[in-house]
mmCIF file of C-alpha atoms and ligand atoms in Angstrom:
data_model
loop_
_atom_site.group_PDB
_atom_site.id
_atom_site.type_symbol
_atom_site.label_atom_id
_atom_site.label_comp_id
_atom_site.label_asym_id
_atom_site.label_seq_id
_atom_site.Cartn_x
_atom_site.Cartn_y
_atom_site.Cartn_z
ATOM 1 C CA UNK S 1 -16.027 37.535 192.146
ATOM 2 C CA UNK S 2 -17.280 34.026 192.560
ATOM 3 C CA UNK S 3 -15.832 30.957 194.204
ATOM 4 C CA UNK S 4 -15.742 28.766 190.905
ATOM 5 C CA UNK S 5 -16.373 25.183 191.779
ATOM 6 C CA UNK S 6 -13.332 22.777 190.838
ATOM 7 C CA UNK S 7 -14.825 19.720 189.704
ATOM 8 C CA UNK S 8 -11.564 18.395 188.674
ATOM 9 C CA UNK S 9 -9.985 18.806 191.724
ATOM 10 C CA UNK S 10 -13.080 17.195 193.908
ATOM 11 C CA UNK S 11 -12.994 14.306 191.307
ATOM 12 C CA UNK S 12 -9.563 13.942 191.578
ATOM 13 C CA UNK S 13 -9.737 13.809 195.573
ATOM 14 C CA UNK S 14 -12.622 11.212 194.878
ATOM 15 C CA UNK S 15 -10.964 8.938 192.867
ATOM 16 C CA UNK S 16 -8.061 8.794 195.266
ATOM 17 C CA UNK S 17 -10.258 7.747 198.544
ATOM 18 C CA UNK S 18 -11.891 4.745 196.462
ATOM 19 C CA UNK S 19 -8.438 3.753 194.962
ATOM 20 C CA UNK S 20 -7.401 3.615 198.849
ATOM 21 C CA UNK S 21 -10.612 1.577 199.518
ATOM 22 C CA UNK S 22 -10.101 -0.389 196.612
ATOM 23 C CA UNK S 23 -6.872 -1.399 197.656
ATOM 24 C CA UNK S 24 -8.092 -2.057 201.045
ATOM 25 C CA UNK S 25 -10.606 -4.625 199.807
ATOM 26 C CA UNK S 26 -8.194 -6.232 197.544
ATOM 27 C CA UNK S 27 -6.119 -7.133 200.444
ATOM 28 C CA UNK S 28 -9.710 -8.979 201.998
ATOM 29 C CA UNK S 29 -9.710 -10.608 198.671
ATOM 30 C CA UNK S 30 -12.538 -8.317 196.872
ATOM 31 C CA UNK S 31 -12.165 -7.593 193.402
ATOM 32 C CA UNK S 32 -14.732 -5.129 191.644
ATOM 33 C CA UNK S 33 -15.041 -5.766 187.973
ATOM 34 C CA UNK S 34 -16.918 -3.775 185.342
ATOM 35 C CA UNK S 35 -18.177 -4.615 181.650
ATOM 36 C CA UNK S 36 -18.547 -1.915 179.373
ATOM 37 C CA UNK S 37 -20.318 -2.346 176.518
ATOM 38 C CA UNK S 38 -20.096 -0.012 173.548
ATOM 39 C CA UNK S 39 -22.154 -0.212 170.449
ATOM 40 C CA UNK S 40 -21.650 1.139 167.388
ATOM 41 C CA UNK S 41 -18.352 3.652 166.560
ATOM 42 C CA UNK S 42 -19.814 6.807 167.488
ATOM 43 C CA UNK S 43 -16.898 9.246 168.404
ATOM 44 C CA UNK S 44 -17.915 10.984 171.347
ATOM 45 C CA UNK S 45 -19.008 7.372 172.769
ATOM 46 C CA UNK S 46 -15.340 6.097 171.623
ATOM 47 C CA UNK S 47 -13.953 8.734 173.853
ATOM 48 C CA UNK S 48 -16.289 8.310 176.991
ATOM 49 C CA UNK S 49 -15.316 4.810 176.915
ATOM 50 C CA UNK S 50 -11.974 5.269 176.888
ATOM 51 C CA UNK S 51 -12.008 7.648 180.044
ATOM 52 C CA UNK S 52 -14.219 5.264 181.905
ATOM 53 C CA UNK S 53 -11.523 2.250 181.101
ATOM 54 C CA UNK S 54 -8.949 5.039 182.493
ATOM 55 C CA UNK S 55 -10.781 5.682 185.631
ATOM 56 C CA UNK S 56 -10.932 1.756 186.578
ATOM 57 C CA UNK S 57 -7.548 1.523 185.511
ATOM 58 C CA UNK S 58 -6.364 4.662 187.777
ATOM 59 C CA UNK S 59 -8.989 3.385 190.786
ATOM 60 C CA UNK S 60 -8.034 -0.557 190.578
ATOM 61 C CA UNK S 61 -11.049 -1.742 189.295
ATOM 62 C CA UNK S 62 -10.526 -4.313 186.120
ATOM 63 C CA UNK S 63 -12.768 -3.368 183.211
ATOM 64 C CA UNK S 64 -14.447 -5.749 180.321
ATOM 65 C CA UNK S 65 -14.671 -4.331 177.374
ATOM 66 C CA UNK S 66 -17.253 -5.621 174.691
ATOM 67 C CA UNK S 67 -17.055 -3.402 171.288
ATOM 68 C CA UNK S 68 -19.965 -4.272 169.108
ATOM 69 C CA UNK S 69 -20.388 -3.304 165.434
ATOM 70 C CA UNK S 70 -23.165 -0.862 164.343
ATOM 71 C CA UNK S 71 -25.162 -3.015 163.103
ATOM 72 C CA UNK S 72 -26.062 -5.355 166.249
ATOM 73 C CA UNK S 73 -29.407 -6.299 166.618
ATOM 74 C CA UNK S 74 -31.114 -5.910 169.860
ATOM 75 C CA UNK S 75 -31.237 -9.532 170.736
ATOM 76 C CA UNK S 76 -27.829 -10.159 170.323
ATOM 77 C CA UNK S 77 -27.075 -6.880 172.933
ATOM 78 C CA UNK S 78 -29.943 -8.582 174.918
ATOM 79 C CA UNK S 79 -27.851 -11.838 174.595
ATOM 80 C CA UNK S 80 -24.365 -9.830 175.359
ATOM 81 C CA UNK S 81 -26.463 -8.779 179.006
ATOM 82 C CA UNK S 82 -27.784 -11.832 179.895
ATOM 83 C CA UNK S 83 -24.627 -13.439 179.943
ATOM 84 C CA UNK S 84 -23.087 -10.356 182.023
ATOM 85 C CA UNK S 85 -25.833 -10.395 184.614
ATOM 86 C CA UNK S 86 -24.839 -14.348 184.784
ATOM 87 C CA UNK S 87 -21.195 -13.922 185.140
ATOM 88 C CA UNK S 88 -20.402 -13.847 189.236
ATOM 89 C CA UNK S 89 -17.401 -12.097 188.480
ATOM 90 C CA UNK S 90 -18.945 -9.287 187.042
ATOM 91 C CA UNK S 91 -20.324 -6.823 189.378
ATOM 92 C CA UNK S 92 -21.322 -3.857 187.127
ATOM 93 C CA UNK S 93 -22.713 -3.536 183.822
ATOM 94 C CA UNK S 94 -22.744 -0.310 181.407
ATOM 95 C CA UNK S 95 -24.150 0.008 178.442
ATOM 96 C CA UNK S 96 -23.069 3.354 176.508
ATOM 97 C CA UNK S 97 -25.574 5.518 175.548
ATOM 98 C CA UNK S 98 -27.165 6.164 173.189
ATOM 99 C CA UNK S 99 -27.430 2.936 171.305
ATOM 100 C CA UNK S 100 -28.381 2.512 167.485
ATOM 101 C CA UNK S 101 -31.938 3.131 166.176
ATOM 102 C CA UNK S 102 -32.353 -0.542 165.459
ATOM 103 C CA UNK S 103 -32.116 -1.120 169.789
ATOM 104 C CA UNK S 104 -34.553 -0.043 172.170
ATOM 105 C CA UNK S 105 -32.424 1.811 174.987
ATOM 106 C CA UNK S 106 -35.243 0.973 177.494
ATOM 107 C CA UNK S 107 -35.353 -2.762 177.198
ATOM 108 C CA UNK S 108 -31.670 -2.750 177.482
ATOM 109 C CA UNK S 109 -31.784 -0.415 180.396
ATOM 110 C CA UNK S 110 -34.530 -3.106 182.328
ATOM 111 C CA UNK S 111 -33.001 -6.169 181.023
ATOM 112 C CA UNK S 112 -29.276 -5.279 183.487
ATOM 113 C CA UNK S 113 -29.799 -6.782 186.685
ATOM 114 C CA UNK S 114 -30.305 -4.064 188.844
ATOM 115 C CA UNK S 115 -28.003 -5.302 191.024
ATOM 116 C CA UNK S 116 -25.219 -3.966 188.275
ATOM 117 C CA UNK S 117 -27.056 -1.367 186.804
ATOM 118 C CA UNK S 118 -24.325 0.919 187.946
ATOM 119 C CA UNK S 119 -25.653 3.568 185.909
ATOM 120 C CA UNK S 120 -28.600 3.861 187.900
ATOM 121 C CA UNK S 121 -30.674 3.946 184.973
ATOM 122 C CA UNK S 122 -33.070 0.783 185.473
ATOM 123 C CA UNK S 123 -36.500 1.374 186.660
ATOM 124 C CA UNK S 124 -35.785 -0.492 190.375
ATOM 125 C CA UNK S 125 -33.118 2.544 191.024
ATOM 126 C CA UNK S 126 -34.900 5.090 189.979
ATOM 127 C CA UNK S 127 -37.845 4.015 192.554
ATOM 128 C CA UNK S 128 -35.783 3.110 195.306
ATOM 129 C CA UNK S 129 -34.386 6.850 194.862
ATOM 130 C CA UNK S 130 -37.618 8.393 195.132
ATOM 131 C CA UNK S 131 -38.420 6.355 197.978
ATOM 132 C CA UNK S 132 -35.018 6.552 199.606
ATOM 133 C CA UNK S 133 -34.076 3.197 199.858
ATOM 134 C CA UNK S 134 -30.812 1.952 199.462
ATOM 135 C CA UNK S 135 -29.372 1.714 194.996
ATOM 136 C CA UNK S 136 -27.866 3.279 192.734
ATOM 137 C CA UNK S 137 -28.259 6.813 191.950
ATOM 138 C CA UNK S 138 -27.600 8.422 188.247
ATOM 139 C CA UNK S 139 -23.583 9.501 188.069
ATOM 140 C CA UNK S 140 -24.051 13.077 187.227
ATOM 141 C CA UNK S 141 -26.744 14.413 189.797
ATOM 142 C CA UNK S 142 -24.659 12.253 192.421
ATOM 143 C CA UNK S 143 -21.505 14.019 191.558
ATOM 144 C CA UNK S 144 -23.448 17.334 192.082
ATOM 145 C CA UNK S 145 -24.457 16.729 195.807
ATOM 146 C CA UNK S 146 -20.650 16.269 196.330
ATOM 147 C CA UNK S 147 -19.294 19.431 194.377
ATOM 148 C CA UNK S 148 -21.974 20.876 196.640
ATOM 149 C CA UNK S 149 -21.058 18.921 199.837
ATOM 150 C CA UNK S 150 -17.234 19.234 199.091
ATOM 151 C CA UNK S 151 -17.789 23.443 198.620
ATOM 152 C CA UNK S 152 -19.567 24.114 201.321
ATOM 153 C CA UNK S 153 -22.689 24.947 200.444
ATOM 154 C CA UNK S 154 -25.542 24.207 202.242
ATOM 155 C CA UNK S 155 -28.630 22.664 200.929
ATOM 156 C CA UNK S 156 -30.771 22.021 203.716
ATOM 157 C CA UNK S 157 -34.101 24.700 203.424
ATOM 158 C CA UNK S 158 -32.222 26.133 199.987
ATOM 159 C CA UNK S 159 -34.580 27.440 197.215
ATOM 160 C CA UNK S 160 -33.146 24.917 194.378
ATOM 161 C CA UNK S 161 -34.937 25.219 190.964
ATOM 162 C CA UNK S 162 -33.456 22.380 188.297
ATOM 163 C CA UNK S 163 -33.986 23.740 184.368
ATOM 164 C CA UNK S 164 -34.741 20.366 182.488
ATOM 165 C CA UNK S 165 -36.293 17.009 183.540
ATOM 166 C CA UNK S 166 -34.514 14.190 181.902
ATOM 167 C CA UNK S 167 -34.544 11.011 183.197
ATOM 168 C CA UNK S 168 -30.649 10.778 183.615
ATOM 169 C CA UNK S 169 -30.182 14.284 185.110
ATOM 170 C CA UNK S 170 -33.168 16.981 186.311
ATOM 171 C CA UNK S 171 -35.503 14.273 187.298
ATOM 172 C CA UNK S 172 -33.080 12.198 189.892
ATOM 173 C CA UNK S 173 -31.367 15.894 190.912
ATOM 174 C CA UNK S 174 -34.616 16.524 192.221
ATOM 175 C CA UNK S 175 -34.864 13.557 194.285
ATOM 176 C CA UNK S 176 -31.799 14.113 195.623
ATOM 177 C CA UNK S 177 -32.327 17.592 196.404
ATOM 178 C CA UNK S 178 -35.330 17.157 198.181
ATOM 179 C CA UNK S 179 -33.180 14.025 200.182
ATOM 180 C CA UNK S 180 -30.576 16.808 201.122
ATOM 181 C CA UNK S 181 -33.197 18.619 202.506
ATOM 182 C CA UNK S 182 -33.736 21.837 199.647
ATOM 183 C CA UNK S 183 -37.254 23.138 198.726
ATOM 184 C CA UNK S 184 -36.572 22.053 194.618
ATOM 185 C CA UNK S 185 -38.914 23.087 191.976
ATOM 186 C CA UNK S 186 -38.244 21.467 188.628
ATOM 187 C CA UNK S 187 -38.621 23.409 185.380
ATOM 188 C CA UNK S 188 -38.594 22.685 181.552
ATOM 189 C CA UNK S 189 -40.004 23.815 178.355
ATOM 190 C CA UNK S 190 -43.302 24.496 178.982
ATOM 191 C CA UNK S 191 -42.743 26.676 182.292
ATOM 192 C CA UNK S 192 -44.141 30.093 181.924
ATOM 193 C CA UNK S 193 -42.091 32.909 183.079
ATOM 194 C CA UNK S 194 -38.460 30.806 183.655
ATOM 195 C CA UNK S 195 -36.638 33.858 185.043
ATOM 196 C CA UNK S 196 -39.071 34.704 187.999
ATOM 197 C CA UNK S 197 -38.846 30.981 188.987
ATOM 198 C CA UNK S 198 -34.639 30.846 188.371
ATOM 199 C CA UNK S 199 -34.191 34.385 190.184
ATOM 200 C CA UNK S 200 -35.661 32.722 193.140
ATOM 201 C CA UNK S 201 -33.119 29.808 193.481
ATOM 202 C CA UNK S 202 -29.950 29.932 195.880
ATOM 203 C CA UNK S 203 -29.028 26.736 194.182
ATOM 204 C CA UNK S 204 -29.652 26.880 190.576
ATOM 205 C CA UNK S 205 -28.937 23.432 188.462
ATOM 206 C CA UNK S 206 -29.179 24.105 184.210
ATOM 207 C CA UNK S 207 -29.643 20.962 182.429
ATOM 208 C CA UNK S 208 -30.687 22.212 178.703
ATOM 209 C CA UNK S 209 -28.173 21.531 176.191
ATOM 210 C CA UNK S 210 -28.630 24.999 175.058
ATOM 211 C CA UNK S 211 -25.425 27.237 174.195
ATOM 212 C CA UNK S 212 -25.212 29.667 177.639
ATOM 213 C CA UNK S 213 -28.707 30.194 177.775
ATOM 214 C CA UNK S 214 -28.995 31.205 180.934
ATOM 215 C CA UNK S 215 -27.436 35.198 181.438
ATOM 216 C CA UNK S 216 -26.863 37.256 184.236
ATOM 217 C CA UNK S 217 -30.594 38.299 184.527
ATOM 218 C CA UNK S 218 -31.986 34.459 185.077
ATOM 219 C CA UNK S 219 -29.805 34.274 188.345
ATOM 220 C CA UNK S 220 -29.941 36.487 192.231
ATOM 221 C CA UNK S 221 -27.208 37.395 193.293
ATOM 222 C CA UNK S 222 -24.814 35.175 195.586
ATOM 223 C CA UNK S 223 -26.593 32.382 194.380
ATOM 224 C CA UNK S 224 -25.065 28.877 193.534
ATOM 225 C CA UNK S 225 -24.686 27.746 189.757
ATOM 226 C CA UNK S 226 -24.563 24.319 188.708
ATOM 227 C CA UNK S 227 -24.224 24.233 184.545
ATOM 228 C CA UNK S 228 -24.302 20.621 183.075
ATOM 229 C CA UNK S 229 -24.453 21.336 179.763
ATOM 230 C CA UNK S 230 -21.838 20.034 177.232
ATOM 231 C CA UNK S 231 -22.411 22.231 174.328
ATOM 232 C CA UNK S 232 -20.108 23.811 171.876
ATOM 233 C CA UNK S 233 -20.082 27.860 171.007
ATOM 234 C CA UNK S 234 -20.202 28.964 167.823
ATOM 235 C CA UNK S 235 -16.359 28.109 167.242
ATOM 236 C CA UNK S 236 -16.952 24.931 168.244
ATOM 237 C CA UNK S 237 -15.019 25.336 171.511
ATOM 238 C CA UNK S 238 -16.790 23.524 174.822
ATOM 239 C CA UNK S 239 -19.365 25.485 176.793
ATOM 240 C CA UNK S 240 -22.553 25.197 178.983
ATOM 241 C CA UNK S 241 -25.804 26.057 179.201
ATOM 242 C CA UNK S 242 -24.904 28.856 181.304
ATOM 243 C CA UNK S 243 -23.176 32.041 179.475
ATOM 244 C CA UNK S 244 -20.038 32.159 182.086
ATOM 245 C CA UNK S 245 -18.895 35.237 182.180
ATOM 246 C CA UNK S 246 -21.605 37.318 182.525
ATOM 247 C CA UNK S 247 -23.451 34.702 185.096
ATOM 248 C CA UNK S 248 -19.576 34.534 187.333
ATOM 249 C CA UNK S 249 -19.556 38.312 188.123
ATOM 250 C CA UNK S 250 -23.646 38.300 190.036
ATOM 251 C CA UNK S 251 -23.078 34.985 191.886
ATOM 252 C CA UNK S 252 -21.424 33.961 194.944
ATOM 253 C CA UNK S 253 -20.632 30.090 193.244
ATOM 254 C CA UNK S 254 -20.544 28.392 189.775
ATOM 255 C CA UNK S 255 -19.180 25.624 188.365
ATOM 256 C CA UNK S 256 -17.059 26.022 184.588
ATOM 257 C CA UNK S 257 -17.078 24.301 181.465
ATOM 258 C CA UNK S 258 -14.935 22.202 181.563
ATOM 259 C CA UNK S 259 -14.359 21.348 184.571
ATOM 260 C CA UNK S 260 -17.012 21.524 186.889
ATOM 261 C CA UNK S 261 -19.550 18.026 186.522
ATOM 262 C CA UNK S 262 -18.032 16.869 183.655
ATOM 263 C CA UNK S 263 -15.387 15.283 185.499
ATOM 264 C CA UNK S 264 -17.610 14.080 188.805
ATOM 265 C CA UNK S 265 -19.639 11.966 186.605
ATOM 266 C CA UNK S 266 -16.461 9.607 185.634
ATOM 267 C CA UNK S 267 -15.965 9.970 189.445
ATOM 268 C CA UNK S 268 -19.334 8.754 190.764
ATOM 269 C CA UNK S 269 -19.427 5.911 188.206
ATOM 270 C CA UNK S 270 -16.028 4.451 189.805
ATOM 271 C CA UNK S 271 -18.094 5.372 193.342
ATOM 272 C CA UNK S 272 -21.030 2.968 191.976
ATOM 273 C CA UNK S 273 -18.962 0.007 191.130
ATOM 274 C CA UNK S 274 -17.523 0.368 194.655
ATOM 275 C CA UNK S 275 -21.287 0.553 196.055
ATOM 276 C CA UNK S 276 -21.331 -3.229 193.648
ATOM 277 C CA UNK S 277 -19.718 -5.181 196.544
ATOM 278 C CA UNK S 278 -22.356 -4.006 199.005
ATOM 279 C CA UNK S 279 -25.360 -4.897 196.689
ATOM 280 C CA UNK S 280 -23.875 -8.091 195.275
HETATM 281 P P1 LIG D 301 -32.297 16.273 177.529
HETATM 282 O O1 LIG D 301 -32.660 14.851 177.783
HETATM 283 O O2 LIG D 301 -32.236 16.773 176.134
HETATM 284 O O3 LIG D 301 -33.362 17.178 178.330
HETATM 285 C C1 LIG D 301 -33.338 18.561 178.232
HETATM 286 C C2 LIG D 301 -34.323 19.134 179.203
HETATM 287 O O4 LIG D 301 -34.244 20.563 179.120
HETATM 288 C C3 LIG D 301 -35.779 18.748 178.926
HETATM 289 O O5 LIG D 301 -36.429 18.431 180.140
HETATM 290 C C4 LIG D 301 -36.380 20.021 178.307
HETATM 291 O O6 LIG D 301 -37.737 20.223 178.613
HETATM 292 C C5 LIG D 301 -35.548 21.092 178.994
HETATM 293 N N1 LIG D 301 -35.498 22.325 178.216
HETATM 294 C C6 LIG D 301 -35.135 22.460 176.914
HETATM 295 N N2 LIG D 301 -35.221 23.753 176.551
HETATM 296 C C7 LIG D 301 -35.644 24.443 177.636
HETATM 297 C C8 LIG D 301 -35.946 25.807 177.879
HETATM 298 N N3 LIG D 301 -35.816 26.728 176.914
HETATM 299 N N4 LIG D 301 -36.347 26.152 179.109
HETATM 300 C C9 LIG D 301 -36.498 25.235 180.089
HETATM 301 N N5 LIG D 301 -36.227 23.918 179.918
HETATM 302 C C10 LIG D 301 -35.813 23.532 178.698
HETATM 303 O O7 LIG D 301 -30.944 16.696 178.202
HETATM 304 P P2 LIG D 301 -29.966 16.005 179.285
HETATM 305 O O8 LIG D 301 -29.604 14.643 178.824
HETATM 306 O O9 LIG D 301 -30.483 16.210 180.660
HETATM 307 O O10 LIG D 301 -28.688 16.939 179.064
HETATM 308 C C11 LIG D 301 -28.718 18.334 179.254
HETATM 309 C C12 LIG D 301 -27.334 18.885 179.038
HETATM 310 O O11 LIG D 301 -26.459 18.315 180.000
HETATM 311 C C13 LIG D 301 -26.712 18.561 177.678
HETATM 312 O O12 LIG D 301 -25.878 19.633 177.291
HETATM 313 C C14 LIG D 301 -25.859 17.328 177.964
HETATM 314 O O13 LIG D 301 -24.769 17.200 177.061
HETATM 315 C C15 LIG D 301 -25.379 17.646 179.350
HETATM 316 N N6 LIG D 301 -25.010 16.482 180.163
HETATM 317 C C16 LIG D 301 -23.797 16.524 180.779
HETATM 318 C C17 LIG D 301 -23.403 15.480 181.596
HETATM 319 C C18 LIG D 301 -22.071 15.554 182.281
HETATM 320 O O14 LIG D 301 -21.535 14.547 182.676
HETATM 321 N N7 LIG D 301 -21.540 16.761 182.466
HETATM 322 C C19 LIG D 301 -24.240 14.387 181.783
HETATM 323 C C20 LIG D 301 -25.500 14.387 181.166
HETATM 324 C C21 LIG D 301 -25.876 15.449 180.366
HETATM 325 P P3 LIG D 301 -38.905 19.199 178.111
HETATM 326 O O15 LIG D 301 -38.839 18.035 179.014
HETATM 327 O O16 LIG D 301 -40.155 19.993 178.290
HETATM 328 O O17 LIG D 301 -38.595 18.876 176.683
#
């Protein structure tokens, strides 16, 4: 049987620590603010919203909330930004994803001062990850090092393949994979022959968006399994990219949907603002 990773419960434990540091730094007089900005009335945006403005409310950090209608045109978001990146008091900025057709995601993404780009989406994080200088790094391959730190599982000269190379997930796992140490090879979908390549992997990371994809014979066994995905089964019920239970009875770790990352990403956002006061 495998140890199933408890994302909720390491995000949980997370969330507590910076609350305690929060408080901490309140007493020195430090206040960490965030503005999120939401676009549009797209329901699954509504609802990551609304957790984020719970986790700064749970943590102690005040949130700003600027709800847009559909129809705003990119230099009025542009506008929105500016004035954020101005405003002293502000010491994060997050702009939900994805925005309207009419907006181009990327000049939003490099017109936040990097200084607040707590999503560690702009182009100065990215490079200062590969190149291991100090910034922000992307919420959800973050929260992975620590369901991996937290669990034990050691990463240092670790086979880790990543399926997928987005920008937001595979591509900054592999930096920080290769920071921890792990021999990574990224994959996607033009690799030839995926299942040699994942059977290889004591840490394997799926980031698809493809209904449990990956089965039983894409994985060694006693390996570690890290599924991303957010999909939904054919009843429309919550899933990954990895096909649980056959996957659960050949490994020696994997994490569940829900409730593996899902919940670290909320957790490493609330981390980022924190990191704010130290790049302010
Ligand atoms: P994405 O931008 O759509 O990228 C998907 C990647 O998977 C691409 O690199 C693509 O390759 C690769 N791919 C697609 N089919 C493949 C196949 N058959 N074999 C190998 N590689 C394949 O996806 P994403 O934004 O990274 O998200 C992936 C999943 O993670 C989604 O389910 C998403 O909802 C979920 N997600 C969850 C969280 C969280 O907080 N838990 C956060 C972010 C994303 P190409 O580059 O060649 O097209």
């Amino acid at each position: 049987m495998a140890k199933i990773i408890d994302g909720k419960k390491i995000s949980a434990d997370i969330k507590e620590e910076i609350r305690e540091e929060i408080l901490q730094r309140k007493e020195k007089g430090e206040e960490v603010t965030l503005a999120v900005v939401l676009v549009g009335e797209d329901p699954a945006s509504q609802v990551y919203v609304r957790n984020k403005k719970k986790a700064c409310e749970f943590v102690g950090i005040r949130s700003l909330s600027y709800e847009l209608a559909a129809d705003t045109t990119q230099e009025e978001l542009l506008s929105l930004v500016d004035k954020l990146n101005r405003d002293e008091s502000v010491n994060g900025i997050l702009v939900q994803l994805p925005l309207p057709k009419q907006i181009d995601e990327d000049a939003v993404i490099r017109a936040i001062d990097p200084k607040k780009d707590v999503d560690g989406f702009h182009p100065m994080s990215v490079g200062a990850l590969s190149i291991g200088q100090p910034g922000y790094v992307s919420c959800t391959p973050a929260g992975i090092i620590q369901l991996l730190k937290r669990s034990d599982i050691p990463m240092d000269g670790k086979n880790c393949v990543i399926v997928g190379r987005s920008n937001i997930v595979g591509k900054p796992m592999a930096m920080l994979m290769l920071r921890e140490n792990a021999t990574v090879t990224v994959t996607h979908s033009h690799t030839k022959n995926l299942k040699d390549i994942t059977r290889q992997a004591d840490i394997l990371i799926v980031a698809i968006g493809k209904t449990k994809f990956i089965t039983a014979d894409y994985v060694k066994e006693g390996a570690t399994v890290i599924d991303v995905g957010m999909d939904r089964d054919e009843n429309g019920k919550l899933c990954g990219d990895v096909d649980f239970d056959s996957v659960e009875k050949v490994v020696g770790a994997i994490t569940p949907v829900p409730g593996g990352v899902g919940p670290m990403t909320i957790a490493m956002l609330m981390k980022n603002c924190l990191t704010s006061l130290e790049l302010k």
